[in-house]
Amino acid sequence: MFLYGFIFILTSKKPLSGMSSTLNNIEFLSPRLVGERFSGHAIPLEVLRDLAVLEEMLVETAKWEYLHEHPDRQRIPRGFTNGVSLKLTGIDEGSAIPKIALFFTLAGTSLDLFPSDNAHYFHQAKNSIVNAVNAAEQNRDIKEYLPENLLCYFDRIGRSLRDGESLELNPADAAQPARLNKTTRRKLLLASSNVLELTEEITLRGSIPAADQAKMTFDLHVVSGPTVSAPISLQHCDIVKEAFMRYGNGGIVMLQGIGRFNRNNRLQSIDSVEHISLLDANDVLVQLDELRSLENGWLDGEGVAPDKEGLDWLVGYFETYYSDELPVPCIYPTPEGGVQIEWTLNGYEISLAINIDTHQGDFHALNMSNDDEIIKSLDFNKPDDCVLLNQELKTLWEAEV
Amino acid sequence: MNDATLMLRQIHPGFIKQGQITSQAFRPTIKDDKKLSVYDNDMITAEKAYEHYTKKLLKSSTGVMAVSVKECSELSLPVVSDPAPFPEHALIDFSEYSYPQSEKLAKKLRQKAVERDWLYVS
């Protein structure tokens, strides 16, 4: 388990006389990121993007806190949010757990409400957010702490978190660390009836049957999935055109971006495209995606559909371990719900039958000239065996037949 | 049925990728009781076998490939007539072989069938 520590510091410019001011820092919030991806003494920029939205949410929540405390007021005082910002200042050195300090700066100019008074509402806002996340984790009423409109901010906060990752907003409290992860984020969003659609980071593979240059949109027909509309950015125009021209002829793309889902978790459209690239028609990940459309009974009434989590694992295996230098195999479903991967290499017919639930595999290579066989059982739960497959294939590829 | 008789095997579309056929198409699955179902080409043509398989038995097939009785015998795979389901039905018997052995035999059968090429494609 790897952790990142943050410090939010409340900084205020306190007026001395007239418009002059000094800078004051107040430690504000120390969340931490938990997950394998944060082990490299660096925070992915996409995660920082999530944290940037926290500033927006804190400001709006502080305004809500103020109005909540002053029901007689119609609006918040002038200058209440002027100069308010959260700032990332650096990484703490000398620690096995790198710390990044975020500064929360407040430059109040209002004569009616000094920054030190504002701070009270920002602290309340922080507590409300922490309490709402805790409520989500403990299946309590989230709206006891935050109104529905503010819950919409969680559409952008925590969106970059992946399976197994979390952002603990209050790690000092081990019992209630306010753990924002995929599950709690979804609960927070669905608690608001204002939220009809949710956005998620997506990685999809598919073909492009239609593109509209006037509207600058294209349709992506997801492998084993729906057809959805996406915007064309100028930098992606050439790839979209090429994939469109090669539709039905191997024009498969991999797209990374932000997808829009309905409350039933069905993809509705693509909000933005960050990366798009053409894939080989027989790309391993495309072949694995194709298996996702199989249903039980796919083999004339027999045939178990491969488990989706098992396929996810196999995708991860290929992304992490399979050497790009080795040839692309053919991937088939097995009647038992597993996957059989096959290569024809240098006179060898090679097959690997994988149980995608247990991550065990039976490797069989047959020299078609002299009937020599190599038979091995591989346990892909063991890193050594994960690497072993590459080694076996490389040896056979380079063998003199 | 003699050594030259071809045993017709229906190839399920799920067993074809990029034009390549998996060895699984030439070995029995667990439900097959270690016996691979084929049609006897002395009794039915590849096209008629395809029609019977897809229209009467309502099963999926991309087309028909074949191995000869002799090719099976050379691999010590007995071929027997099994007219119980329908008269042209026959079985290639893998009963004597465990998984890695049957995988080897399936690869050898596939090699022979691919060399012979498709006898019928829909």
PDB file of N, CA, C and O in Angstrom, chain B residues 46-110:
ATOM      1  N   ALA B  46     -20.275 -32.408 -48.278  1.00  0.00           N
ATOM      2  CA  ALA B  46     -19.956 -31.335 -47.325  1.00  0.00           C
ATOM      3  C   ALA B  46     -21.092 -30.306 -47.284  1.00  0.00           C
ATOM      4  O   ALA B  46     -21.488 -29.841 -46.205  1.00  0.00           O
ATOM      5  N   GLU B  47     -21.616 -29.959 -48.461  1.00  0.00           N
ATOM      6  CA  GLU B  47     -22.684 -28.959 -48.508  1.00  0.00           C
ATOM      7  C   GLU B  47     -23.947 -29.461 -47.806  1.00  0.00           C
ATOM      8  O   GLU B  47     -24.574 -28.738 -47.013  1.00  0.00           O
ATOM      9  N   LYS B  48     -24.305 -30.721 -48.073  1.00  0.00           N
ATOM     10  CA  LYS B  48     -25.505 -31.282 -47.436  1.00  0.00           C
ATOM     11  C   LYS B  48     -25.303 -31.416 -45.917  1.00  0.00           C
ATOM     12  O   LYS B  48     -26.228 -31.215 -45.127  1.00  0.00           O
ATOM     13  N   ALA B  49     -24.075 -31.763 -45.546  1.00  0.00           N
ATOM     14  CA  ALA B  49     -23.779 -31.882 -44.112  1.00  0.00           C
ATOM     15  C   ALA B  49     -23.945 -30.520 -43.429  1.00  0.00           C
ATOM     16  O   ALA B  49     -24.498 -30.421 -42.322  1.00  0.00           O
ATOM     17  N   TYR B  50     -23.485 -29.477 -44.120  1.00  0.00           N
ATOM     18  CA  TYR B  50     -23.622 -28.117 -43.578  1.00  0.00           C
ATOM     19  C   TYR B  50     -25.102 -27.752 -43.424  1.00  0.00           C
ATOM     20  O   TYR B  50     -25.521 -27.223 -42.389  1.00  0.00           O
ATOM     21  N   GLU B  51     -25.870 -28.053 -44.450  1.00  0.00           N
ATOM     22  CA  GLU B  51     -27.310 -27.731 -44.399  1.00  0.00           C
ATOM     23  C   GLU B  51     -28.004 -28.487 -43.279  1.00  0.00           C
ATOM     24  O   GLU B  51     -28.836 -27.941 -42.550  1.00  0.00           O
ATOM     25  N   HIS B  52     -27.640 -29.778 -43.142  1.00  0.00           N
ATOM     26  CA  HIS B  52     -28.238 -30.591 -42.072  1.00  0.00           C
ATOM     27  C   HIS B  52     -27.891 -29.998 -40.709  1.00  0.00           C
ATOM     28  O   HIS B  52     -28.733 -29.850 -39.826  1.00  0.00           O
ATOM     29  N   TYR B  53     -26.630 -29.632 -40.548  1.00  0.00           N
ATOM     30  CA  TYR B  53     -26.140 -29.133 -39.264  1.00  0.00           C
ATOM     31  C   TYR B  53     -26.783 -27.799 -38.885  1.00  0.00           C
ATOM     32  O   TYR B  53     -27.175 -27.589 -37.734  1.00  0.00           O
ATOM     33  N   THR B  54     -26.877 -26.911 -39.891  1.00  0.00           N
ATOM     34  CA  THR B  54     -27.357 -25.561 -39.569  1.00  0.00           C
ATOM     35  C   THR B  54     -28.878 -25.431 -39.646  1.00  0.00           C
ATOM     36  O   THR B  54     -29.472 -24.661 -38.888  1.00  0.00           O
ATOM     37  N   LYS B  55     -29.510 -26.207 -40.547  1.00  0.00           N
ATOM     38  CA  LYS B  55     -30.959 -26.032 -40.741  1.00  0.00           C
ATOM     39  C   LYS B  55     -31.785 -27.057 -39.989  1.00  0.00           C
ATOM     40  O   LYS B  55     -32.895 -26.760 -39.532  1.00  0.00           O
ATOM     41  N   LYS B  56     -31.264 -28.284 -39.847  1.00  0.00           N
ATOM     42  CA  LYS B  56     -32.037 -29.292 -39.136  1.00  0.00           C
ATOM     43  C   LYS B  56     -31.653 -29.325 -37.658  1.00  0.00           C
ATOM     44  O   LYS B  56     -32.510 -29.346 -36.779  1.00  0.00           O
ATOM     45  N   LEU B  57     -30.344 -29.349 -37.411  1.00  0.00           N
ATOM     46  CA  LEU B  57     -29.904 -29.375 -36.006  1.00  0.00           C
ATOM     47  C   LEU B  57     -29.859 -27.960 -35.409  1.00  0.00           C
ATOM     48  O   LEU B  57     -29.717 -27.809 -34.201  1.00  0.00           O
ATOM     49  N   LEU B  58     -29.983 -26.956 -36.275  1.00  0.00           N
ATOM     50  CA  LEU B  58     -30.009 -25.545 -35.855  1.00  0.00           C
ATOM     51  C   LEU B  58     -28.766 -25.148 -35.061  1.00  0.00           C
ATOM     52  O   LEU B  58     -28.842 -24.475 -34.030  1.00  0.00           O
ATOM     53  N   LYS B  59     -27.617 -25.607 -35.546  1.00  0.00           N
ATOM     54  CA  LYS B  59     -26.356 -25.239 -34.901  1.00  0.00           C
ATOM     55  C   LYS B  59     -25.565 -24.298 -35.818  1.00  0.00           C
ATOM     56  O   LYS B  59     -25.867 -24.185 -37.005  1.00  0.00           O
ATOM     57  N   SER B  60     -24.548 -23.650 -35.250  1.00  0.00           N
ATOM     58  CA  SER B  60     -23.778 -22.644 -35.997  1.00  0.00           C
ATOM     59  C   SER B  60     -22.544 -23.263 -36.636  1.00  0.00           C
ATOM     60  O   SER B  60     -21.825 -24.033 -35.984  1.00  0.00           O
ATOM     61  N   SER B  61     -22.314 -22.888 -37.878  1.00  0.00           N
ATOM     62  CA  SER B  61     -21.109 -23.351 -38.568  1.00  0.00           C
ATOM     63  C   SER B  61     -20.713 -22.323 -39.612  1.00  0.00           C
ATOM     64  O   SER B  61     -21.567 -21.745 -40.281  1.00  0.00           O
ATOM     65  N   THR B  62     -19.400 -22.100 -39.718  1.00  0.00           N
ATOM     66  CA  THR B  62     -18.902 -21.234 -40.783  1.00  0.00           C
ATOM     67  C   THR B  62     -18.682 -22.037 -42.051  1.00  0.00           C
ATOM     68  O   THR B  62     -18.781 -21.521 -43.160  1.00  0.00           O
ATOM     69  N   GLY B  63     -18.393 -23.314 -41.886  1.00  0.00           N
ATOM     70  CA  GLY B  63     -18.150 -24.159 -43.042  1.00  0.00           C
ATOM     71  C   GLY B  63     -17.655 -25.528 -42.605  1.00  0.00           C
ATOM     72  O   GLY B  63     -17.691 -25.870 -41.422  1.00  0.00           O
ATOM     73  N   VAL B  64     -17.198 -26.288 -43.590  1.00  0.00           N
ATOM     74  CA  VAL B  64     -16.853 -27.686 -43.338  1.00  0.00           C
ATOM     75  C   VAL B  64     -15.402 -27.948 -43.719  1.00  0.00           C
ATOM     76  O   VAL B  64     -14.961 -27.598 -44.817  1.00  0.00           O
ATOM     77  N   MET B  65     -14.657 -28.577 -42.793  1.00  0.00           N
ATOM     78  CA  MET B  65     -13.303 -29.053 -43.075  1.00  0.00           C
ATOM     79  C   MET B  65     -13.314 -30.566 -42.906  1.00  0.00           C
ATOM     80  O   MET B  65     -14.316 -31.138 -42.452  1.00  0.00           O
ATOM     81  N   ALA B  66     -12.198 -31.211 -43.245  1.00  0.00           N
ATOM     82  CA  ALA B  66     -12.227 -32.673 -43.179  1.00  0.00           C
ATOM     83  C   ALA B  66     -10.856 -33.276 -42.911  1.00  0.00           C
ATOM     84  O   ALA B  66      -9.815 -32.697 -43.258  1.00  0.00           O
ATOM     85  N   VAL B  67     -10.877 -34.439 -42.270  1.00  0.00           N
ATOM     86  CA  VAL B  67      -9.677 -35.289 -42.139  1.00  0.00           C
ATOM     87  C   VAL B  67     -10.075 -36.681 -42.614  1.00  0.00           C
ATOM     88  O   VAL B  67     -11.254 -37.059 -42.526  1.00  0.00           O
ATOM     89  N   SER B  68      -9.100 -37.424 -43.099  1.00  0.00           N
ATOM     90  CA  SER B  68      -9.427 -38.756 -43.604  1.00  0.00           C
ATOM     91  C   SER B  68      -9.334 -39.782 -42.475  1.00  0.00           C
ATOM     92  O   SER B  68      -8.688 -39.561 -41.436  1.00  0.00           O
ATOM     93  N   VAL B  69      -9.940 -40.915 -42.714  1.00  0.00           N
ATOM     94  CA  VAL B  69      -9.866 -42.008 -41.738  1.00  0.00           C
ATOM     95  C   VAL B  69      -8.407 -42.426 -41.558  1.00  0.00           C
ATOM     96  O   VAL B  69      -7.947 -42.678 -40.438  1.00  0.00           O
ATOM     97  N   LYS B  70      -7.677 -42.443 -42.662  1.00  0.00           N
ATOM     98  CA  LYS B  70      -6.264 -42.840 -42.590  1.00  0.00           C
ATOM     99  C   LYS B  70      -5.469 -41.869 -41.709  1.00  0.00           C
ATOM    100  O   LYS B  70      -4.631 -42.288 -40.899  1.00  0.00           O
ATOM    101  N   GLU B  71      -5.725 -40.588 -41.881  1.00  0.00           N
ATOM    102  CA  GLU B  71      -5.002 -39.589 -41.069  1.00  0.00           C
ATOM    103  C   GLU B  71      -5.306 -39.782 -39.582  1.00  0.00           C
ATOM    104  O   GLU B  71      -4.428 -39.627 -38.735  1.00  0.00           O
ATOM    105  N   CYS B  72      -6.525 -40.129 -39.289  1.00  0.00           N
ATOM    106  CA  CYS B  72      -6.892 -40.404 -37.892  1.00  0.00           C
ATOM    107  C   CYS B  72      -6.182 -41.663 -37.404  1.00  0.00           C
ATOM    108  O   CYS B  72      -5.647 -41.705 -36.286  1.00  0.00           O
ATOM    109  N   SER B  73      -6.183 -42.698 -38.244  1.00  0.00           N
ATOM    110  CA  SER B  73      -5.563 -43.965 -37.850  1.00  0.00           C
ATOM    111  C   SER B  73      -4.071 -43.776 -37.586  1.00  0.00           C
ATOM    112  O   SER B  73      -3.517 -44.354 -36.644  1.00  0.00           O
ATOM    113  N   GLU B  74      -3.431 -42.959 -38.402  1.00  0.00           N
ATOM    114  CA  GLU B  74      -1.994 -42.718 -38.210  1.00  0.00           C
ATOM    115  C   GLU B  74      -1.705 -42.032 -36.876  1.00  0.00           C
ATOM    116  O   GLU B  74      -0.598 -42.096 -36.359  1.00  0.00           O
ATOM    117  N   LEU B  75      -2.705 -41.389 -36.361  1.00  0.00           N
ATOM    118  CA  LEU B  75      -2.553 -40.741 -35.046  1.00  0.00           C
ATOM    119  C   LEU B  75      -3.144 -41.616 -33.939  1.00  0.00           C
ATOM    120  O   LEU B  75      -3.305 -41.158 -32.804  1.00  0.00           O
ATOM    121  N   SER B  76      -3.457 -42.858 -34.277  1.00  0.00           N
ATOM    122  CA  SER B  76      -4.053 -43.809 -33.314  1.00  0.00           C
ATOM    123  C   SER B  76      -5.373 -43.291 -32.760  1.00  0.00           C
ATOM    124  O   SER B  76      -5.662 -43.417 -31.565  1.00  0.00           O
ATOM    125  N   LEU B  77      -6.146 -42.664 -33.656  1.00  0.00           N
ATOM    126  CA  LEU B  77      -7.484 -42.187 -33.281  1.00  0.00           C
ATOM    127  C   LEU B  77      -8.527 -43.040 -34.017  1.00  0.00           C
ATOM    128  O   LEU B  77      -8.677 -42.923 -35.244  1.00  0.00           O
ATOM    129  N   PRO B  78      -9.231 -43.909 -33.296  1.00  0.00           N
ATOM    130  CA  PRO B  78     -10.249 -44.732 -33.946  1.00  0.00           C
ATOM    131  C   PRO B  78     -11.407 -43.879 -34.477  1.00  0.00           C
ATOM    132  O   PRO B  78     -11.781 -42.874 -33.864  1.00  0.00           O
ATOM    133  N   VAL B  79     -11.929 -44.274 -35.628  1.00  0.00           N
ATOM    134  CA  VAL B  79     -13.111 -43.620 -36.202  1.00  0.00           C
ATOM    135  C   VAL B  79     -14.218 -44.661 -36.283  1.00  0.00           C
ATOM    136  O   VAL B  79     -14.007 -45.753 -36.835  1.00  0.00           O
ATOM    137  N   VAL B  80     -15.356 -44.339 -35.709  1.00  0.00           N
ATOM    138  CA  VAL B  80     -16.457 -45.314 -35.712  1.00  0.00           C
ATOM    139  C   VAL B  80     -17.741 -44.643 -36.184  1.00  0.00           C
ATOM    140  O   VAL B  80     -17.971 -43.449 -35.932  1.00  0.00           O
ATOM    141  N   SER B  81     -18.532 -45.437 -36.854  1.00  0.00           N
ATOM    142  CA  SER B  81     -19.845 -44.950 -37.256  1.00  0.00           C
ATOM    143  C   SER B  81     -20.748 -44.879 -36.020  1.00  0.00           C
ATOM    144  O   SER B  81     -20.678 -45.738 -35.140  1.00  0.00           O
ATOM    145  N   ASP B  82     -21.570 -43.875 -35.956  1.00  0.00           N
ATOM    146  CA  ASP B  82     -22.491 -43.721 -34.806  1.00  0.00           C
ATOM    147  C   ASP B  82     -23.821 -43.196 -35.330  1.00  0.00           C
ATOM    148  O   ASP B  82     -24.135 -42.003 -35.221  1.00  0.00           O
ATOM    149  N   PRO B  83     -24.619 -44.091 -35.912  1.00  0.00           N
ATOM    150  CA  PRO B  83     -25.834 -43.637 -36.606  1.00  0.00           C
ATOM    151  C   PRO B  83     -26.999 -43.288 -35.677  1.00  0.00           C
ATOM    152  O   PRO B  83     -28.074 -42.932 -36.177  1.00  0.00           O
ATOM    153  N   ALA B  84     -26.788 -43.353 -34.374  1.00  0.00           N
ATOM    154  CA  ALA B  84     -27.914 -43.106 -33.455  1.00  0.00           C
ATOM    155  C   ALA B  84     -28.548 -41.721 -33.647  1.00  0.00           C
ATOM    156  O   ALA B  84     -29.773 -41.621 -33.818  1.00  0.00           O
ATOM    157  N   PRO B  85     -27.771 -40.672 -33.665  1.00  0.00           N
ATOM    158  CA  PRO B  85     -28.415 -39.355 -33.844  1.00  0.00           C
ATOM    159  C   PRO B  85     -28.982 -39.188 -35.250  1.00  0.00           C
ATOM    160  O   PRO B  85     -30.065 -38.649 -35.421  1.00  0.00           O
ATOM    161  N   PHE B  86     -28.189 -39.578 -36.257  1.00  0.00           N
ATOM    162  CA  PHE B  86     -28.635 -39.554 -37.663  1.00  0.00           C
ATOM    163  C   PHE B  86     -27.668 -40.458 -38.439  1.00  0.00           C
ATOM    164  O   PHE B  86     -26.515 -40.686 -38.010  1.00  0.00           O
ATOM    165  N   PRO B  87     -28.085 -41.022 -39.580  1.00  0.00           N
ATOM    166  CA  PRO B  87     -27.319 -42.086 -40.240  1.00  0.00           C
ATOM    167  C   PRO B  87     -25.882 -41.717 -40.605  1.00  0.00           C
ATOM    168  O   PRO B  87     -24.986 -42.566 -40.555  1.00  0.00           O
ATOM    169  N   GLU B  88     -25.633 -40.463 -40.966  1.00  0.00           N
ATOM    170  CA  GLU B  88     -24.299 -40.088 -41.453  1.00  0.00           C
ATOM    171  C   GLU B  88     -23.332 -39.745 -40.311  1.00  0.00           C
ATOM    172  O   GLU B  88     -22.181 -39.392 -40.553  1.00  0.00           O
ATOM    173  N   HIS B  89     -23.796 -39.868 -39.089  1.00  0.00           N
ATOM    174  CA  HIS B  89     -22.984 -39.438 -37.945  1.00  0.00           C
ATOM    175  C   HIS B  89     -21.873 -40.435 -37.624  1.00  0.00           C
ATOM    176  O   HIS B  89     -22.071 -41.646 -37.677  1.00  0.00           O
ATOM    177  N   ALA B  90     -20.680 -39.899 -37.325  1.00  0.00           N
ATOM    178  CA  ALA B  90     -19.547 -40.746 -36.928  1.00  0.00           C
ATOM    179  C   ALA B  90     -18.776 -40.046 -35.807  1.00  0.00           C
ATOM    180  O   ALA B  90     -19.014 -38.861 -35.523  1.00  0.00           O
ATOM    181  N   LEU B  91     -17.886 -40.804 -35.177  1.00  0.00           N
ATOM    182  CA  LEU B  91     -17.134 -40.260 -34.045  1.00  0.00           C
ATOM    183  C   LEU B  91     -15.647 -40.549 -34.205  1.00  0.00           C
ATOM    184  O   LEU B  91     -15.261 -41.656 -34.610  1.00  0.00           O
ATOM    185  N   ILE B  92     -14.831 -39.537 -33.874  1.00  0.00           N
ATOM    186  CA  ILE B  92     -13.385 -39.754 -33.759  1.00  0.00           C
ATOM    187  C   ILE B  92     -13.107 -39.847 -32.258  1.00  0.00           C
ATOM    188  O   ILE B  92     -13.411 -38.917 -31.504  1.00  0.00           O
ATOM    189  N   ASP B  93     -12.563 -41.000 -31.874  1.00  0.00           N
ATOM    190  CA  ASP B  93     -12.518 -41.344 -30.450  1.00  0.00           C
ATOM    191  C   ASP B  93     -11.206 -40.905 -29.785  1.00  0.00           C
ATOM    192  O   ASP B  93     -10.131 -41.436 -30.082  1.00  0.00           O
ATOM    193  N   PHE B  94     -11.319 -39.942 -28.857  1.00  0.00           N
ATOM    194  CA  PHE B  94     -10.161 -39.446 -28.101  1.00  0.00           C
ATOM    195  C   PHE B  94     -10.089 -40.073 -26.697  1.00  0.00           C
ATOM    196  O   PHE B  94      -9.337 -39.603 -25.845  1.00  0.00           O
ATOM    197  N   SER B  95     -10.872 -41.115 -26.448  1.00  0.00           N
ATOM    198  CA  SER B  95     -11.042 -41.642 -25.080  1.00  0.00           C
ATOM    199  C   SER B  95      -9.723 -41.995 -24.395  1.00  0.00           C
ATOM    200  O   SER B  95      -9.602 -41.886 -23.174  1.00  0.00           O
ATOM    201  N   GLU B  96      -8.754 -42.409 -25.192  1.00  0.00           N
ATOM    202  CA  GLU B  96      -7.506 -42.902 -24.591  1.00  0.00           C
ATOM    203  C   GLU B  96      -6.561 -41.778 -24.188  1.00  0.00           C
ATOM    204  O   GLU B  96      -5.506 -42.040 -23.612  1.00  0.00           O
ATOM    205  N   TYR B  97      -6.953 -40.543 -24.453  1.00  0.00           N
ATOM    206  CA  TYR B  97      -5.965 -39.473 -24.311  1.00  0.00           C
ATOM    207  C   TYR B  97      -6.375 -38.399 -23.284  1.00  0.00           C
ATOM    208  O   TYR B  97      -7.538 -38.019 -23.197  1.00  0.00           O
ATOM    209  N   SER B  98      -5.355 -37.944 -22.559  1.00  0.00           N
ATOM    210  CA  SER B  98      -5.571 -36.872 -21.581  1.00  0.00           C
ATOM    211  C   SER B  98      -5.414 -35.515 -22.290  1.00  0.00           C
ATOM    212  O   SER B  98      -5.156 -35.466 -23.495  1.00  0.00           O
ATOM    213  N   TYR B  99      -5.480 -34.405 -21.507  1.00  0.00           N
ATOM    214  CA  TYR B  99      -5.497 -33.068 -22.127  1.00  0.00           C
ATOM    215  C   TYR B  99      -4.291 -32.769 -23.026  1.00  0.00           C
ATOM    216  O   TYR B  99      -4.478 -32.492 -24.208  1.00  0.00           O
ATOM    217  N   PRO B 100      -3.063 -32.853 -22.519  1.00  0.00           N
ATOM    218  CA  PRO B 100      -1.989 -32.443 -23.429  1.00  0.00           C
ATOM    219  C   PRO B 100      -1.887 -33.339 -24.658  1.00  0.00           C
ATOM    220  O   PRO B 100      -1.550 -32.887 -25.746  1.00  0.00           O
ATOM    221  N   GLN B 101      -2.228 -34.630 -24.474  1.00  0.00           N
ATOM    222  CA  GLN B 101      -2.169 -35.554 -25.619  1.00  0.00           C
ATOM    223  C   GLN B 101      -3.243 -35.199 -26.652  1.00  0.00           C
ATOM    224  O   GLN B 101      -2.992 -35.179 -27.853  1.00  0.00           O
ATOM    225  N   SER B 102      -4.449 -34.902 -26.167  1.00  0.00           N
ATOM    226  CA  SER B 102      -5.531 -34.585 -27.102  1.00  0.00           C
ATOM    227  C   SER B 102      -5.277 -33.236 -27.790  1.00  0.00           C
ATOM    228  O   SER B 102      -5.658 -33.032 -28.939  1.00  0.00           O
ATOM    229  N   GLU B 103      -4.595 -32.330 -27.096  1.00  0.00           N
ATOM    230  CA  GLU B 103      -4.249 -31.046 -27.720  1.00  0.00           C
ATOM    231  C   GLU B 103      -3.253 -31.269 -28.862  1.00  0.00           C
ATOM    232  O   GLU B 103      -3.376 -30.671 -29.941  1.00  0.00           O
ATOM    233  N   LYS B 104      -2.288 -32.161 -28.634  1.00  0.00           N
ATOM    234  CA  LYS B 104      -1.330 -32.497 -29.696  1.00  0.00           C
ATOM    235  C   LYS B 104      -2.065 -33.104 -30.895  1.00  0.00           C
ATOM    236  O   LYS B 104      -1.829 -32.710 -32.050  1.00  0.00           O
ATOM    237  N   LEU B 105      -2.945 -34.042 -30.624  1.00  0.00           N
ATOM    238  CA  LEU B 105      -3.673 -34.705 -31.710  1.00  0.00           C
ATOM    239  C   LEU B 105      -4.557 -33.716 -32.472  1.00  0.00           C
ATOM    240  O   LEU B 105      -4.663 -33.776 -33.706  1.00  0.00           O
ATOM    241  N   ALA B 106      -5.163 -32.795 -31.722  1.00  0.00           N
ATOM    242  CA  ALA B 106      -6.020 -31.787 -32.362  1.00  0.00           C
ATOM    243  C   ALA B 106      -5.201 -30.914 -33.298  1.00  0.00           C
ATOM    244  O   ALA B 106      -5.647 -30.560 -34.402  1.00  0.00           O
ATOM    245  N   LYS B 107      -3.990 -30.558 -32.874  1.00  0.00           N
ATOM    246  CA  LYS B 107      -3.132 -29.727 -33.732  1.00  0.00           C
ATOM    247  C   LYS B 107      -2.732 -30.484 -35.002  1.00  0.00           C
ATOM    248  O   LYS B 107      -2.644 -29.900 -36.087  1.00  0.00           O
ATOM    249  N   LYS B 108      -2.488 -31.790 -34.851  1.00  0.00           N
ATOM    250  CA  LYS B 108      -2.139 -32.588 -36.022  1.00  0.00           C
ATOM    251  C   LYS B 108      -3.340 -32.709 -36.979  1.00  0.00           C
ATOM    252  O   LYS B 108      -3.178 -32.605 -38.203  1.00  0.00           O
ATOM    253  N   LEU B 109      -4.525 -32.937 -36.423  1.00  0.00           N
ATOM    254  CA  LEU B 109      -5.722 -33.021 -37.271  1.00  0.00           C
ATOM    255  C   LEU B 109      -5.975 -31.693 -37.978  1.00  0.00           C
ATOM    256  O   LEU B 109      -6.317 -31.647 -39.164  1.00  0.00           O
ATOM    257  N   ARG B 110      -5.823 -30.597 -37.223  1.00  0.00           N
ATOM    258  CA  ARG B 110      -6.045 -29.273 -37.825  1.00  0.00           C
ATOM    259  C   ARG B 110      -5.080 -29.054 -38.993  1.00  0.00           C
ATOM    260  O   ARG B 110      -5.480 -28.540 -40.038  1.00  0.00           O
TER     261      ARG B 110
END
